[in-house]
Coordinates of C-alpha atoms in Angstrom, one line a residue:
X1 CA 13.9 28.3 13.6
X2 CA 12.1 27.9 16.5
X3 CA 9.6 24.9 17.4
X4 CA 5.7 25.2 17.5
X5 CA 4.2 23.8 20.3
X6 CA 1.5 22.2 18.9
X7 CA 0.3 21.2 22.5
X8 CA -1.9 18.0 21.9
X9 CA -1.0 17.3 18.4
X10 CA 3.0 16.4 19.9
X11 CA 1.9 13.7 21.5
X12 CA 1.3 12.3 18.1
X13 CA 4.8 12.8 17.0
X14 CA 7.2 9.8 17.6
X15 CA 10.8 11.4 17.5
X16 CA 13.8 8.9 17.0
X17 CA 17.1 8.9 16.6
X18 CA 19.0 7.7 13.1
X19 CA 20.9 9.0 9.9
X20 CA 24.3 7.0 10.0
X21 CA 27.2 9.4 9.2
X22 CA 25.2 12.4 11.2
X23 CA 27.0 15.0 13.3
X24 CA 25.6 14.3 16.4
X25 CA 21.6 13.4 16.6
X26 CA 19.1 13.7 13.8
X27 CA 15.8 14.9 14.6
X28 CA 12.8 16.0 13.1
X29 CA 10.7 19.0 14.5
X30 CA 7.8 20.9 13.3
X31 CA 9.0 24.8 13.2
X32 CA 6.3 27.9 12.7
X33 CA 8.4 29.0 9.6
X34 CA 11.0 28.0 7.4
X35 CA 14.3 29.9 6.5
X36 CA 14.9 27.7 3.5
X37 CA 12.3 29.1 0.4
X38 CA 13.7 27.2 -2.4
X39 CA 11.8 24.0 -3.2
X40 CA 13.9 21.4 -4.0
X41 CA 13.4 18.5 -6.6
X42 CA 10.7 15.6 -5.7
X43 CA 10.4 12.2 -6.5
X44 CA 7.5 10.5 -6.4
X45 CA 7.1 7.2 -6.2
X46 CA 3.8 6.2 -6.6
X47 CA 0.6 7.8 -7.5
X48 CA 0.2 11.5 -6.6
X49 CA -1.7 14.4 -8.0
X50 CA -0.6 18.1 -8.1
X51 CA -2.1 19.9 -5.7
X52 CA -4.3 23.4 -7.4
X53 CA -3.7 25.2 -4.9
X54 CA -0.3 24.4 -3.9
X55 CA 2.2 23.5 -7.1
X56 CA 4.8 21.8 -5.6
X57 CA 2.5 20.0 -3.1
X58 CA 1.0 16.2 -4.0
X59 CA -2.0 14.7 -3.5
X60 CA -1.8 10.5 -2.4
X61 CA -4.2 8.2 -1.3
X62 CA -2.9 4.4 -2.8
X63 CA -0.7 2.9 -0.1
X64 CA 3.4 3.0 -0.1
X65 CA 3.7 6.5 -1.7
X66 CA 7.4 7.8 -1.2
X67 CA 8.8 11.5 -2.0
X68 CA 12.4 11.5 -1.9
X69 CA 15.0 14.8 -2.2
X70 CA 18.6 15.2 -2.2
X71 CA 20.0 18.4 0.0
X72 CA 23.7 20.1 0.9
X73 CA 23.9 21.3 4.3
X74 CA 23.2 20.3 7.5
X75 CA 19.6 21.1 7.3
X76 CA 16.2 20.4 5.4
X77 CA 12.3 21.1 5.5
X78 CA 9.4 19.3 4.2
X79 CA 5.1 20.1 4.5
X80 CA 2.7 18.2 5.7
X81 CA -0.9 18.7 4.6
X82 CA -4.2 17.3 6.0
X83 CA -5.2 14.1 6.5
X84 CA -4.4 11.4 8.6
X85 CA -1.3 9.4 7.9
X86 CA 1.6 8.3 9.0
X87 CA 4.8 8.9 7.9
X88 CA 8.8 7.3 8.1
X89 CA 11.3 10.3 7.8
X90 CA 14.2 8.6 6.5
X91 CA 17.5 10.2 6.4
X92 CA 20.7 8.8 4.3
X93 CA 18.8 5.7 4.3
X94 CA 18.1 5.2 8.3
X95 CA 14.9 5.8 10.1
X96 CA 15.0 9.6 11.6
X97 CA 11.7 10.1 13.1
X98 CA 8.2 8.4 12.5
X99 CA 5.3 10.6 12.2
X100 CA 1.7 9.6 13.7
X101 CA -1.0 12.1 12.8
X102 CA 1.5 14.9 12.0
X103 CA -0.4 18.1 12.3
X104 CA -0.2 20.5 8.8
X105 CA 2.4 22.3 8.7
X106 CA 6.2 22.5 8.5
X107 CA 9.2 20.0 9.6
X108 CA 12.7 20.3 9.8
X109 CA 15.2 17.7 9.4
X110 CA 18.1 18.7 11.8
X111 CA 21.8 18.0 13.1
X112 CA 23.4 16.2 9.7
X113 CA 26.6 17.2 9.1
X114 CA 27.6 19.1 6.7
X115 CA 27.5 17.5 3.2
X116 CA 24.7 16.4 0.5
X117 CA 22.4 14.1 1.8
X118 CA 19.2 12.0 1.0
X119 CA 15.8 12.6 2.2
X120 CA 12.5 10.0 2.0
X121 CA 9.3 10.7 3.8
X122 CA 7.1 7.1 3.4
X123 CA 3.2 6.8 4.0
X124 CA 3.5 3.7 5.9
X125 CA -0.5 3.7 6.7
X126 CA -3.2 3.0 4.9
X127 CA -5.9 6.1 3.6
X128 CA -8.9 4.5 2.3
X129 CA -10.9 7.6 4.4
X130 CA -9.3 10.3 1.7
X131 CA -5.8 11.3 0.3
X132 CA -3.4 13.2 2.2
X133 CA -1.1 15.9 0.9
X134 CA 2.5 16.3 0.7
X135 CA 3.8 19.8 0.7
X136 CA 6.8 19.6 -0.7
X137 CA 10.7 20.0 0.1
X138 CA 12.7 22.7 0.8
X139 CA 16.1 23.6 1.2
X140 CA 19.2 25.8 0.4
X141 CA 20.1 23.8 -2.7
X142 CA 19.0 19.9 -3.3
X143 CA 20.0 17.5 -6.2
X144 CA 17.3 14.8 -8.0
X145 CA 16.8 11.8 -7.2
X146 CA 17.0 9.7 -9.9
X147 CA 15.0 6.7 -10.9
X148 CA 15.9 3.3 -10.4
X149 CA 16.3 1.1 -13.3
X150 CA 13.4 -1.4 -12.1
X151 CA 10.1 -0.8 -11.7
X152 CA 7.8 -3.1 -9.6
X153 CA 4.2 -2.6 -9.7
X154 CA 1.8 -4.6 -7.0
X155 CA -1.7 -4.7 -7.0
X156 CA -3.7 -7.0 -4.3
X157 CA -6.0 -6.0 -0.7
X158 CA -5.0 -6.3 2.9
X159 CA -2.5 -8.7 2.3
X160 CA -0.7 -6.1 -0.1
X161 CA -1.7 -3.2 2.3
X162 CA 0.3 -4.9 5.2
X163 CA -3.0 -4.6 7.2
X164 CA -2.6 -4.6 11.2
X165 CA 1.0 -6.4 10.3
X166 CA 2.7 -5.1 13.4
X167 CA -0.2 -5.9 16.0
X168 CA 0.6 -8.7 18.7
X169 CA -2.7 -9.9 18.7
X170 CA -5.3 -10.6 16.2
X171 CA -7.8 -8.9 18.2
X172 CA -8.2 -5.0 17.5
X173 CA -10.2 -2.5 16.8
X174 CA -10.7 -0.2 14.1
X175 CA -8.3 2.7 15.9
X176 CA -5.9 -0.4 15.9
X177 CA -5.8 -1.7 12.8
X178 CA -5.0 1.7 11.2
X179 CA -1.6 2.0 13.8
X180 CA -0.6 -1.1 13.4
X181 CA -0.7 -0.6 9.7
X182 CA 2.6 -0.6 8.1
X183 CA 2.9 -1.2 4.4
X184 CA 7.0 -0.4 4.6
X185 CA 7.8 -3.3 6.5
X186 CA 5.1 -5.6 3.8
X187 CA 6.1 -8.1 1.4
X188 CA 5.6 -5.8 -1.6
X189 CA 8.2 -3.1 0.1
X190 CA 10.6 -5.4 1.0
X191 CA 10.4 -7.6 -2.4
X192 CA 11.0 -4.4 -4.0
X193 CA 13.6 -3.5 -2.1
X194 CA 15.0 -6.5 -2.6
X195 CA 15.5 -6.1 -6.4
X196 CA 16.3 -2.7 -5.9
X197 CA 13.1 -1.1 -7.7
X198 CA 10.9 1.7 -7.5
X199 CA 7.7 0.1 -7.1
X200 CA 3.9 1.2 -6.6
X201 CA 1.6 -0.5 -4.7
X202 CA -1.8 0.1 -5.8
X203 CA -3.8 -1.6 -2.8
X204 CA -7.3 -1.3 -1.1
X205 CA -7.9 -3.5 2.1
X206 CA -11.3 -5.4 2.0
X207 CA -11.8 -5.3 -2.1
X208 CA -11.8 -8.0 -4.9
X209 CA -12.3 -9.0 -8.6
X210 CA -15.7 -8.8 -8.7
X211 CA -16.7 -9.2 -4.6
X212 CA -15.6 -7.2 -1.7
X213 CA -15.6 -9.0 1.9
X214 CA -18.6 -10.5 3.2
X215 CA -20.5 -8.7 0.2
X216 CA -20.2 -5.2 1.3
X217 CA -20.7 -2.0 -1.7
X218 CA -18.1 -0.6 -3.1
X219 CA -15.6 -0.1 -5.6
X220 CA -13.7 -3.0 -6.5
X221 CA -10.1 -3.1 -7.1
X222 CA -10.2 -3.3 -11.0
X223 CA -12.4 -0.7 -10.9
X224 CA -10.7 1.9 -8.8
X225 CA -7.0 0.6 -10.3
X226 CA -7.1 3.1 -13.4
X227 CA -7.2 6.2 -11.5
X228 CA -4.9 8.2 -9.4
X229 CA -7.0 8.5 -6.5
X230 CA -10.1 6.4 -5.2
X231 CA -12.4 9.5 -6.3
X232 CA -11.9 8.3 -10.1
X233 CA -11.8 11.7 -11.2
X234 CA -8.7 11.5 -12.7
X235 CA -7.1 8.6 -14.6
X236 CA -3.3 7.4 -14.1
X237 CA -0.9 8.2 -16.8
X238 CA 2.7 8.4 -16.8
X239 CA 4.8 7.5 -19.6
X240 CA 7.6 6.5 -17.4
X241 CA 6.0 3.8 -15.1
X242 CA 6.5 0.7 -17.2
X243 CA 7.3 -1.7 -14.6
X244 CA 9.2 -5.4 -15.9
X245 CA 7.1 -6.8 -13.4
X246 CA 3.7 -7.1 -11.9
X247 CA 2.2 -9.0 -8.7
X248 CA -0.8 -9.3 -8.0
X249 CA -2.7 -11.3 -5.0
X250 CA -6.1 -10.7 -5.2
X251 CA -9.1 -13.3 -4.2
X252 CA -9.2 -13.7 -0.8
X253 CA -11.9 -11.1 -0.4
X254 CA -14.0 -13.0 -2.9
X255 CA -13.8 -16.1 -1.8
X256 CA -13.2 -16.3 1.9
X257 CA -17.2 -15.5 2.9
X258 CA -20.0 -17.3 2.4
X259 CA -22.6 -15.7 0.0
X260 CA -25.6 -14.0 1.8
X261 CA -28.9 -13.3 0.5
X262 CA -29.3 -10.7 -2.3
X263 CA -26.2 -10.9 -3.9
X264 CA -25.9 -11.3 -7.6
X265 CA -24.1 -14.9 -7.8
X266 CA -26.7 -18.0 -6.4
X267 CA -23.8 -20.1 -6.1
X268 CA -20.2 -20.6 -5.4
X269 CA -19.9 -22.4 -9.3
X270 CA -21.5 -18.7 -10.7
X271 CA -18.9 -16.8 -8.3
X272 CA -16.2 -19.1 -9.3
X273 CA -17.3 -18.4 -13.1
X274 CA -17.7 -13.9 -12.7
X275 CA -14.5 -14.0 -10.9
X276 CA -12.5 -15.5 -13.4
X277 CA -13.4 -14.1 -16.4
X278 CA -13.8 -10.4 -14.8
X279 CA -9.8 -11.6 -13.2
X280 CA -9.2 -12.6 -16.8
X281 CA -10.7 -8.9 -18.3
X282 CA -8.4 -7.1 -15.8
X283 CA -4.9 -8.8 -16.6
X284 CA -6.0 -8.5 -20.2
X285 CA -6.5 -5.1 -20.1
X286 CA -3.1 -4.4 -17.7
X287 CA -1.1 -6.2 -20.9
X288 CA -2.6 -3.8 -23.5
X289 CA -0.7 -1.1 -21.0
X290 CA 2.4 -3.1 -20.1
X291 CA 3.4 -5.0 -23.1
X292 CA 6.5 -6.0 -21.8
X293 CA 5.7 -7.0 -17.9
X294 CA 5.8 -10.2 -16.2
X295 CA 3.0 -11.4 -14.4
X296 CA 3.0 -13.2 -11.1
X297 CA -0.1 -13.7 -9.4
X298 CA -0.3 -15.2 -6.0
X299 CA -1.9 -16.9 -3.6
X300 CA -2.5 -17.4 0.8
X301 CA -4.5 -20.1 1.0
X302 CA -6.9 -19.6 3.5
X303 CA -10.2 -21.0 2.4
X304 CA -9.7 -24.7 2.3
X305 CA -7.9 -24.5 -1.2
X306 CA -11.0 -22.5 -2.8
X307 CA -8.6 -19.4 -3.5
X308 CA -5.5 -21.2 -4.4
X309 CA -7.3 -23.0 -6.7
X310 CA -9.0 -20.2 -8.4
X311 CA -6.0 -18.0 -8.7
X312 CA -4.2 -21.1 -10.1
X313 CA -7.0 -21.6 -13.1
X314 CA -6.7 -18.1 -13.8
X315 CA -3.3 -18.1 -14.7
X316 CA -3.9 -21.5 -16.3
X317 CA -6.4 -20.2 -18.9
X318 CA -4.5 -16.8 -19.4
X319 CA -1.7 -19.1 -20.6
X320 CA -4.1 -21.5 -22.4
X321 CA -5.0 -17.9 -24.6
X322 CA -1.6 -17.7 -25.6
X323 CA -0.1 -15.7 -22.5
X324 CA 3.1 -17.0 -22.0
X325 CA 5.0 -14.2 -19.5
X326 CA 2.8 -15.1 -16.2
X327 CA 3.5 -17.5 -13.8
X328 CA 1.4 -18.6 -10.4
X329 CA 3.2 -18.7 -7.0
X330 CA 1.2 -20.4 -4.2
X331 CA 2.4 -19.2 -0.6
X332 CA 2.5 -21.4 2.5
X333 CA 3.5 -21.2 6.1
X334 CA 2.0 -18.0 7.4
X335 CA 0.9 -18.1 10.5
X336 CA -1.3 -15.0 9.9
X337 CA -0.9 -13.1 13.8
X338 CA -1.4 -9.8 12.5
X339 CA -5.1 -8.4 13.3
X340 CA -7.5 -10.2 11.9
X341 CA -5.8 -13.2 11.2
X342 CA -3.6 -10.8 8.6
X343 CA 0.2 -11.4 7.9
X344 CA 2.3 -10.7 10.4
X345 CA 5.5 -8.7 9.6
X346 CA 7.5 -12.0 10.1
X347 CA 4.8 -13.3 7.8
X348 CA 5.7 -10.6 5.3
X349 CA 8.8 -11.1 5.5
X350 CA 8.5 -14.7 4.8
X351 CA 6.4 -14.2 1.4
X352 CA 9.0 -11.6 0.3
X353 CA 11.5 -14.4 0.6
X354 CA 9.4 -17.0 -1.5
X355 CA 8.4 -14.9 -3.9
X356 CA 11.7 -13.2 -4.1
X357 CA 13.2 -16.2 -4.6
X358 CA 11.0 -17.4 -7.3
X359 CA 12.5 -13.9 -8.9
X360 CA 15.7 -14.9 -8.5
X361 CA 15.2 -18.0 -10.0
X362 CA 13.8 -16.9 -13.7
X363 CA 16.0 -13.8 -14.6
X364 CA 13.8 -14.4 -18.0
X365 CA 11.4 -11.7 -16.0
X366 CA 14.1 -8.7 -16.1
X367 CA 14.8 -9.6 -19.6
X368 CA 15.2 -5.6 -21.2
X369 CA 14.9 -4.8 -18.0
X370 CA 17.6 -1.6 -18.9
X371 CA 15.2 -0.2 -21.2
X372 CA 12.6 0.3 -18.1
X373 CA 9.6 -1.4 -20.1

């Protein structure tokens, strides 16, 4: 196989070094064609849509989405479609290659030794623009990947997103937010990597309950949650994605701008009112779909304690209705150095180790946990 020169479009691609247990050095090239026709079996983790024209291809726009393979041989391909993204190539569990802007088309995963071997390609940035495709894997012979018995599901905004988490300043522009977007290194990925879990993390930077920052039109996150991609053509279902747990940190878009002129609310006491009964709708209406999940929902407080507050009376009156598997986990101590005054990655790492610990310390939430739901 022989490497395209893609002129321009290489200086996009960031080749590294990684695979433990590799003959000699891993890398990941893009070649014109591929000597390995078979498609091998795909995990997705996340939500993805076949592709019409392409079968084994997926369509992804929620952040975190994950494909992973197993393959003998010293060798491996997988296909990027369009759109912008960026991707982690991750081979028997290390960091092979990270891929900014790939251009469509094919990649080889070179230089393993002989042997069976994992594969994972992660979209570590974020695609509120459109979804991206995923082409597929392919191989001599591959093995499935099979689920893990967890299941986390997280459902929040920038904070969730990782947004501009690996900038070192808080200054950037819109180019820069995007690259310094990593939702791998996140609290969500790490939390769930933590426990061991396949997770989802269903995500839009900028949206609320009932408000999106500083007012501006658009979908809000209980509205585009039900479907697949942010289109709402087509609704999310999957009988196996029963996750034992469920975090959610949502708020700081509806509460951390003043009102303006023309909105619907006159005050911050009617804001204060829509967002917690439309909060209380949403969780209401994720428990008629996860009967057996356990809530967390959490808080930065950012806002003078407006949004700690109002995340904490939600979770007070959805236990006041009889809700007893939710509980409310303020988080302190960020120093928010990402762009925008965003979590930082040491920030992220921080909340995963609150909240994982609050995990750790109420093994009542993986109760069943075996029966995946």
């Amino acid at each position: 196989m022989q490497p395209l020169r893609f002129g321009a479009a290489l200086a996009a691609l960031l080749l590294m070094n990684g695979a433990p247990g590799s003959a000699g050095t891993v890398e990941v090239v893009p070649v014109a064609s591929s000597t390995h026709l078979t498609p091998l079996p795909v995990k997705v983790g996340g939500r993805a849509a076949h592709d019409a024209a392409e079968p084994q291809a997926f369509k992804r726009q929620w952040p975190g989405t994950y494909f992973e393979t197993g393959f003998s041989g010293t060798e491996a391909d997988f296909k990027v479609g369009p759109g912008d993204v960026i991707l982690d190539v991750v081979v028997d569990g290390a960091l092979a290659a990270k891929l900014t802007k790939p251009a469509p088309g094919l990649y080889a995963v070179k230089g393993v030794h002989p042997g069976m071997h994992s594969l994972r390609v992660e979209v570590v940035s974020e695609s509120q623009a459109g979804p991206t495709l995923f082409g597929g894997f392919f191989g001599k012979t591959g093995t499935p990947v099979p689920a893990l018995q967890r299941q986390i599901e997280f459902i929040g905004d920038s904070y969730t997103v990782g947004y501009g988490n690996t900038s070192l300043s808080r200054d950037c522009t819109g180019d820069q937010v995007w690259l310094t977007t990593d939702t791998s290194q996140g609290y969500a990925v790490r939390t769930a990597k933590r426990f061991g879990a396949d997770y989802q993390v269903n995500a839009i930077s900028g949206r609320g309950i009932v408000r999106n920052y500083g007012g501006f039109a658009a979908d809000t996150l209980p509205q585009t949650h039900p479907f697949v991609l942010f289109d709402k053509a087509e609704a999310f279902r999957d009988p196996t994605w029963r996750p034992r747990l469920i975090l959610i940190g949502l708020g700081a878009n509806d509460l951390s701008t003043p009102l303006h002129d023309g909105e619907k609310w006159k005050n911050r006491e009617e804001l204060h009112s829509d967002y917690e009964a439309t909060y209380l709708q949403f969780l209401r209406r994720l428990r008629s779909r996860n009967p057996s999940s356990f809530f967390i929902l959490w808080s930065l407080d950012n806002s003078r304690g407006e949004i700690e507050s109002e995340v904490s009376k939600v979770a007070q009156l959805w236990r006041a209705s009889g809700e007893s598997r939710v509980a409310f986990v303020p988080l302190h101590g960020t120093a928010m150095t990402g762009c925008h005054w965003h979590p930082s990655t040491a920030d992220d790492a921080l909340m995963a180790r609150d909240i994982g610990d609050f995990i750790e310390a109420h093994p009542e939430i993986w109760a069943g946990s075996a029966e995946r739901g």
